[in-house]
Short mmCIF file of C-alpha atoms in Angstrom, two decimals:
data_model
loop_
_atom_site.label_atom_id
_atom_site.label_comp_id
_atom_site.label_asym_id
_atom_site.label_seq_id
_atom_site.Cartn_x
_atom_site.Cartn_y
_atom_site.Cartn_z
CA UNK P 1 -11.10 1.52 16.23
CA UNK P 2 -11.21 -1.05 13.45
CA UNK P 3 -13.95 -1.33 10.86
CA UNK P 4 -14.55 -4.79 9.38
CA UNK P 5 -15.81 -5.96 5.99
CA UNK P 6 -15.88 -9.16 4.00
CA UNK P 7 -12.93 -9.87 1.74
CA UNK P 8 -13.40 -11.96 -1.41
CA UNK P 9 -10.69 -13.46 -3.60
CA UNK P 10 -10.69 -14.22 -7.33
CA UNK P 11 -9.38 -17.22 -9.26
CA UNK P 12 -5.88 -17.11 -10.69
CA UNK P 13 -3.27 -19.35 -12.35
CA UNK P 14 -0.30 -21.27 -11.00
CA UNK P 15 2.52 -19.71 -8.96
CA UNK P 16 5.97 -18.57 -10.04
CA UNK P 17 9.09 -20.50 -9.09
CA UNK P 18 11.09 -19.46 -6.01
CA UNK P 19 14.39 -17.60 -6.08
CA UNK P 20 17.60 -17.82 -4.08
CA UNK P 21 17.32 -17.24 -0.34
CA UNK P 22 20.49 -15.16 -0.36
CA UNK P 23 18.81 -12.51 -2.53
CA UNK P 24 16.57 -11.28 0.29
CA UNK P 25 17.78 -9.37 3.33
CA UNK P 26 16.91 -11.31 6.47
CA UNK P 27 16.86 -10.02 10.03
CA UNK P 28 16.08 -12.25 13.01
CA UNK P 29 14.83 -10.24 15.98
CA UNK P 30 14.22 -11.96 19.31
CA UNK P 31 11.32 -10.74 21.41
CA UNK P 32 10.35 -11.42 25.00
CA UNK P 33 8.37 -14.26 26.51
CA UNK P 34 4.79 -13.41 25.57
CA UNK P 35 3.12 -16.46 24.14
CA UNK P 36 0.22 -18.04 22.40
CA UNK P 37 0.57 -21.31 24.33
CA UNK P 38 2.13 -22.30 27.62
CA UNK P 39 4.59 -19.43 27.92
CA UNK P 40 6.48 -20.13 24.71
CA UNK P 41 7.07 -17.05 22.58
CA UNK P 42 5.35 -16.99 19.20
CA UNK P 43 7.74 -17.09 16.24
CA UNK P 44 6.51 -14.94 13.36
CA UNK P 45 8.09 -15.00 9.92
CA UNK P 46 7.43 -11.69 8.15
CA UNK P 47 8.36 -10.94 4.53
CA UNK P 48 8.23 -7.25 3.59
CA UNK P 49 7.93 -5.97 0.02
CA UNK P 50 10.96 -3.70 0.33
CA UNK P 51 11.80 -0.15 1.38
CA UNK P 52 10.63 1.71 -1.71
CA UNK P 53 8.81 4.55 0.06
CA UNK P 54 8.29 6.44 3.30
CA UNK P 55 5.06 4.52 3.80
CA UNK P 56 6.86 1.19 3.54
CA UNK P 57 9.58 2.24 5.96
CA UNK P 58 6.96 3.33 8.50
CA UNK P 59 5.13 0.04 8.01
CA UNK P 60 8.31 -1.94 8.66
CA UNK P 61 9.02 0.03 11.82
CA UNK P 62 5.46 -0.53 13.02
CA UNK P 63 5.72 -4.30 12.50
CA UNK P 64 9.10 -4.57 14.24
CA UNK P 65 8.07 -2.38 17.17
CA UNK P 66 4.75 -4.20 17.63
CA UNK P 67 6.41 -7.62 17.52
CA UNK P 68 8.91 -6.53 20.18
CA UNK P 69 6.14 -5.10 22.36
CA UNK P 70 4.16 -8.35 22.03
CA UNK P 71 7.22 -10.43 22.92
CA UNK P 72 7.26 -12.36 19.65
CA UNK P 73 10.35 -13.81 18.00
CA UNK P 74 10.32 -11.97 14.66
CA UNK P 75 12.13 -13.31 11.62
CA UNK P 76 12.11 -10.42 9.14
CA UNK P 77 13.02 -10.43 5.45
CA UNK P 78 13.17 -7.55 2.93
CA UNK P 79 12.27 -8.84 -0.56
CA UNK P 80 13.69 -5.74 -2.30
CA UNK P 81 10.53 -5.60 -4.45
CA UNK P 82 11.19 -8.99 -6.04
CA UNK P 83 8.60 -11.74 -5.86
CA UNK P 84 11.19 -14.49 -6.18
CA UNK P 85 12.93 -13.18 -3.04
CA UNK P 86 9.66 -13.17 -1.16
CA UNK P 87 8.75 -16.71 -2.17
CA UNK P 88 12.22 -17.84 -1.12
CA UNK P 89 11.84 -16.16 2.27
CA UNK P 90 8.45 -17.79 2.84
CA UNK P 91 9.91 -21.19 1.99
CA UNK P 92 12.70 -20.52 4.47
CA UNK P 93 10.13 -19.78 7.18
CA UNK P 94 8.34 -23.03 6.33
CA UNK P 95 11.61 -24.96 6.66
CA UNK P 96 12.31 -23.27 10.00
CA UNK P 97 8.87 -24.23 11.26
CA UNK P 98 7.70 -20.79 12.40
CA UNK P 99 4.32 -20.52 14.12
CA UNK P 100 2.77 -17.99 11.71
CA UNK P 101 3.85 -16.46 8.39
CA UNK P 102 2.84 -12.93 7.40
CA UNK P 103 3.77 -11.06 4.25
CA UNK P 104 2.89 -8.04 2.16
CA UNK P 105 2.78 -9.42 -1.42
CA UNK P 106 4.90 -7.74 -4.08
CA UNK P 107 2.25 -8.51 -6.72
CA UNK P 108 -1.23 -10.03 -6.73
CA UNK P 109 -0.65 -13.29 -8.60
CA UNK P 110 1.74 -16.24 -8.40
CA UNK P 111 1.41 -17.40 -4.79
CA UNK P 112 -0.55 -20.67 -4.94
CA UNK P 113 2.42 -23.05 -4.86
CA UNK P 114 4.19 -21.57 -1.84
CA UNK P 115 0.94 -21.05 0.06
CA UNK P 116 0.05 -24.71 -0.50
CA UNK P 117 3.45 -25.63 0.94
CA UNK P 118 2.71 -23.60 4.08
CA UNK P 119 -0.74 -25.17 4.41
CA UNK P 120 0.73 -28.66 4.05
CA UNK P 121 2.97 -27.90 7.05
CA UNK P 122 -0.02 -26.47 8.95
CA UNK P 123 1.54 -23.00 9.17
CA UNK P 124 -1.16 -20.30 8.96
CA UNK P 125 -0.53 -17.34 6.65
CA UNK P 126 -1.72 -13.78 7.23
CA UNK P 127 -1.59 -11.16 4.46
CA UNK P 128 -0.66 -7.61 5.44
CA UNK P 129 -1.36 -4.40 3.52
CA UNK P 130 -1.86 -6.09 0.12
CA UNK P 131 -4.17 -8.80 -1.18
CA UNK P 132 -3.52 -11.77 -3.48
CA UNK P 133 -5.56 -13.67 -6.03
CA UNK P 134 -5.51 -17.41 -5.41
CA UNK P 135 -7.35 -20.49 -6.63
CA UNK P 136 -8.12 -21.45 -3.02
CA UNK P 137 -8.89 -18.75 -0.48
CA UNK P 138 -8.30 -21.17 2.40
CA UNK P 139 -4.57 -20.87 1.69
CA UNK P 140 -4.44 -17.77 3.90
CA UNK P 141 -6.35 -16.80 7.01
CA UNK P 142 -7.05 -13.09 6.63
CA UNK P 143 -5.85 -9.73 5.32
CA UNK P 144 -4.86 -6.90 7.66
CA UNK P 145 -4.93 -3.86 5.42
CA UNK P 146 -6.88 -1.21 3.58
CA UNK P 147 -9.53 -1.01 0.86
CA UNK P 148 -7.42 0.29 -2.03
CA UNK P 149 -10.39 0.50 -4.41
CA UNK P 150 -12.16 2.78 -1.95
CA UNK P 151 -9.00 4.88 -1.68
CA UNK P 152 -9.12 5.37 -5.45
CA UNK P 153 -12.76 6.42 -5.25
CA UNK P 154 -12.00 8.84 -2.44
CA UNK P 155 -9.11 10.31 -4.45
CA UNK P 156 -11.52 11.06 -7.30
CA UNK P 157 -14.12 12.55 -4.96
CA UNK P 158 -11.58 14.78 -3.22
CA UNK P 159 -10.25 15.84 -6.63
CA UNK P 160 -13.72 17.23 -7.30
CA UNK P 161 -13.28 19.50 -4.27
CA UNK P 162 -9.75 20.46 -5.29
CA UNK P 163 -10.91 21.44 -8.79
CA UNK P 164 -13.79 23.48 -7.40
CA UNK P 165 -11.55 25.24 -4.89
CA UNK P 166 -8.94 26.02 -7.58
CA UNK P 167 -11.60 27.29 -9.98
CA UNK P 168 -10.26 25.11 -12.79
CA UNK P 169 -12.31 25.65 -15.95
CA UNK P 170 -12.45 23.53 -19.07
CA UNK P 171 -11.44 19.91 -19.59
CA UNK P 172 -9.55 18.14 -16.83
CA UNK P 173 -6.47 16.47 -18.32
CA UNK P 174 -5.13 13.94 -15.84
CA UNK P 175 -1.72 12.29 -15.63
CA UNK P 176 -1.72 9.14 -13.52
CA UNK P 177 1.39 7.85 -11.77
CA UNK P 178 0.66 4.18 -11.14
CA UNK P 179 2.19 1.99 -8.45
CA UNK P 180 4.19 -1.16 -9.13
CA UNK P 181 2.72 -3.09 -12.06
CA UNK P 182 0.69 -6.05 -10.82
CA UNK P 183 0.56 -4.85 -7.19
CA UNK P 184 -2.83 -4.72 -5.48
CA UNK P 185 -2.73 -1.00 -4.59
CA UNK P 186 -1.81 -0.04 -8.16
CA UNK P 187 -4.61 -2.14 -9.68
CA UNK P 188 -7.28 -1.22 -7.16
CA UNK P 189 -6.55 2.50 -6.74
CA UNK P 190 -6.71 2.96 -10.51
CA UNK P 191 -9.95 0.95 -10.60
CA UNK P 192 -11.63 3.00 -7.88
CA UNK P 193 -10.59 6.31 -9.42
CA UNK P 194 -11.88 5.22 -12.83
CA UNK P 195 -15.22 4.12 -11.36
CA UNK P 196 -15.96 7.65 -10.13
CA UNK P 197 -14.52 9.30 -13.23
CA UNK P 198 -16.63 7.17 -15.59
CA UNK P 199 -19.79 7.58 -13.52
CA UNK P 200 -19.62 11.31 -12.81
CA UNK P 201 -17.08 12.91 -15.17
CA UNK P 202 -17.13 11.00 -18.44
CA UNK P 203 -17.53 14.25 -20.38
CA UNK P 204 -15.04 16.53 -18.62
CA UNK P 205 -12.27 14.34 -17.13
CA UNK P 206 -9.76 12.33 -19.11
CA UNK P 207 -6.65 10.38 -18.10
CA UNK P 208 -4.41 11.46 -20.97
CA UNK P 209 -1.31 9.54 -19.85
CA UNK P 210 -0.69 6.81 -17.28
CA UNK P 211 2.46 4.88 -16.38
CA UNK P 212 4.06 3.16 -13.42
CA UNK P 213 6.50 5.05 -11.24
CA UNK P 214 7.01 1.92 -9.12
CA UNK P 215 5.96 3.71 -5.91
CA UNK P 216 9.35 5.51 -5.71
CA UNK P 217 10.35 9.18 -5.75
CA UNK P 218 12.92 8.54 -8.45
CA UNK P 219 10.28 6.80 -10.56
CA UNK P 220 7.80 9.61 -10.04
CA UNK P 221 10.36 12.22 -11.05
CA UNK P 222 11.48 10.37 -14.17
CA UNK P 223 8.01 9.46 -15.41
CA UNK P 224 6.55 12.91 -14.72
CA UNK P 225 9.35 14.51 -16.74
CA UNK P 226 8.38 12.28 -19.67
CA UNK P 227 4.68 13.10 -19.15
CA UNK P 228 5.40 16.83 -19.39
CA UNK P 229 7.35 16.32 -22.59
CA UNK P 230 4.57 14.34 -24.29
CA UNK P 231 1.59 16.14 -22.74
CA UNK P 232 2.56 19.70 -21.70
CA UNK P 233 -1.11 20.66 -21.15
CA UNK P 234 -1.64 18.29 -18.20
CA UNK P 235 -3.45 20.16 -15.43
CA UNK P 236 -4.01 17.38 -12.86
CA UNK P 237 -1.78 14.66 -11.42
CA UNK P 238 -3.18 11.63 -9.61
CA UNK P 239 -0.32 9.77 -7.92
CA UNK P 240 -0.87 6.36 -6.33
CA UNK P 241 1.39 7.35 -3.43
CA UNK P 242 3.02 10.41 -1.86
CA UNK P 243 6.57 9.46 -2.78
CA UNK P 244 5.82 9.45 -6.51
CA UNK P 245 3.98 12.78 -6.10
CA UNK P 246 7.01 14.28 -4.35
CA UNK P 247 9.28 13.06 -7.12
CA UNK P 248 6.88 14.47 -9.72
CA UNK P 249 6.93 17.87 -8.01
CA UNK P 250 10.65 18.13 -8.78
CA UNK P 251 9.99 17.60 -12.50
CA UNK P 252 7.06 20.01 -12.50
CA UNK P 253 9.21 22.73 -10.96
CA UNK P 254 12.07 21.95 -13.34
CA UNK P 255 9.63 22.52 -16.21
CA UNK P 256 8.86 26.01 -14.87
CA UNK P 257 5.40 25.12 -13.57
CA UNK P 258 3.94 25.50 -10.09
CA UNK P 259 2.83 22.24 -8.45
CA UNK P 260 -0.51 22.66 -6.70
CA UNK P 261 -1.45 25.56 -8.98
CA UNK P 262 -0.53 24.96 -12.63
CA UNK P 263 -0.89 21.24 -12.01
CA UNK P 264 -3.26 20.17 -9.24
CA UNK P 265 -2.01 17.14 -7.33
CA UNK P 266 -3.89 14.45 -5.42
CA UNK P 267 -2.02 11.52 -3.90
CA UNK P 268 -2.52 8.64 -1.50
CA UNK P 269 -0.70 7.66 1.73
CA UNK P 270 -0.31 10.50 4.22
CA UNK P 271 3.39 10.22 5.11
CA UNK P 272 5.08 13.16 6.80
CA UNK P 273 6.86 14.42 3.66
CA UNK P 274 3.52 14.38 1.84
CA UNK P 275 2.02 16.61 4.51
CA UNK P 276 5.01 18.93 4.34
CA UNK P 277 4.47 19.29 0.57
CA UNK P 278 0.76 19.89 1.16
CA UNK P 279 1.47 22.53 3.82
CA UNK P 280 3.64 24.28 1.21
CA UNK P 281 0.78 24.20 -1.29
CA UNK P 282 2.52 21.75 -3.63
CA UNK P 283 0.12 18.85 -3.04
CA UNK P 284 -3.57 19.79 -2.96
CA UNK P 285 -5.03 16.74 -1.23
CA UNK P 286 -4.04 13.39 0.23
CA UNK P 287 -6.10 10.26 0.86
CA UNK P 288 -4.68 8.56 3.93
CA UNK P 289 -3.52 4.94 3.89
CA UNK P 290 -2.29 4.23 7.40
CA UNK P 291 0.97 2.22 7.50
CA UNK P 292 0.84 1.52 11.25
CA UNK P 293 -0.53 -2.00 10.90
CA UNK P 294 1.85 -3.65 13.38
CA UNK P 295 -0.41 -3.73 16.48
CA UNK P 296 -3.39 -5.08 14.51
CA UNK P 297 -1.17 -7.70 12.88
CA UNK P 298 0.20 -8.92 16.22
CA UNK P 299 -3.32 -9.22 17.63
CA UNK P 300 -4.34 -11.32 14.63
CA UNK P 301 -1.20 -13.48 14.84
CA UNK P 302 -1.95 -14.29 18.47
CA UNK P 303 -5.54 -15.25 17.68
CA UNK P 304 -4.45 -17.38 14.73
CA UNK P 305 -1.81 -19.15 16.83
CA UNK P 306 -4.43 -19.86 19.53
CA UNK P 307 -6.89 -21.22 16.96
CA UNK P 308 -9.35 -18.34 17.42
CA UNK P 309 -11.50 -17.10 14.55
CA UNK P 310 -10.67 -13.78 12.91
CA UNK P 311 -12.53 -11.51 10.53
CA UNK P 312 -11.77 -12.11 6.86
CA UNK P 313 -10.60 -8.54 6.40
CA UNK P 314 -9.45 -5.99 8.98
CA UNK P 315 -9.37 -2.44 7.67
CA UNK P 316 -7.65 0.49 9.35
CA UNK P 317 -9.46 3.76 9.95
CA UNK P 318 -8.33 6.40 7.47
CA UNK P 319 -9.11 9.98 6.43
CA UNK P 320 -8.73 12.55 3.65
CA UNK P 321 -6.83 15.84 3.84
CA UNK P 322 -6.71 19.05 1.77
CA UNK P 323 -4.29 21.98 1.82
CA UNK P 324 -6.17 23.99 4.46
CA UNK P 325 -6.02 21.01 6.83
CA UNK P 326 -2.31 20.38 6.37
CA UNK P 327 -0.93 22.83 8.95
CA UNK P 328 -3.20 21.46 11.66
CA UNK P 329 -2.58 17.83 10.72
CA UNK P 330 1.20 17.98 10.34
CA UNK P 331 2.31 18.26 14.00
CA UNK P 332 0.41 15.11 14.98
CA UNK P 333 1.83 12.87 12.26
CA UNK P 334 3.82 9.92 13.58
CA UNK P 335 5.11 8.72 10.21
#
């Protein structure tokens, strides 16, 4: 089941210049003969952010598998978390004359120029997972993804339950591991969390330190080690994704503390390794962000190619999980 809401964009400045095509990893995958018109297979150019996390790897697999099942010709590129690589890949798809372009933006801003190039060639663009800010919201058709601001709110609300269950008394001193600077999930998850904190916990919760871990385990481990050096009295960690939380757990244990007890941990994603950590009591709660967007994306691509209308924003159904749910939830996880 899909729930649907309106998606609004904000104004932004001009785009960054493109990089060299050779910087991005490209993979052309031929599908079957399913089509959007007259039996000809749809050619989809897809530019992925990178492979920085378990979530991203699962998302890539979902897109590739769904394209194959739909019979599309998929041209896939891994931007290695660099916007210039992604812009270059999109320009390559424009030159090749693909039917539809889809991409998960590395950062929010800097896309106007390349999106205008796609529009000039009458190639529709679909955003996946992450949003952009553009001066003209007609430059892309729709976003297939999640409400990151709501995920941040839900993380704060589930932290309330975690704190109550743990019996934590006194001020709540929060360390925040942010996602990639300038990326939609990093901006919006922090915003949603802060909304709830400011409204309901202005007097007892405080984010004492916050820094990007770039959505990676290595980043989470390194930054958490620095957090513990500068703020040894941290008692809560809010991580913008599971991989950073898992990396942080290593630093917490190295410091002689118990993750999930001495430092309560709430993260976002719901990848298998996150559930394993939660089943072990090292992560207290997870807000799910489902990476399996491939089937929804292929449905949208077909409609776009056929000139059908689509909703402005397609959101996946998601849930929240705490430690006592982890054992039951773990066997059914597909990613």
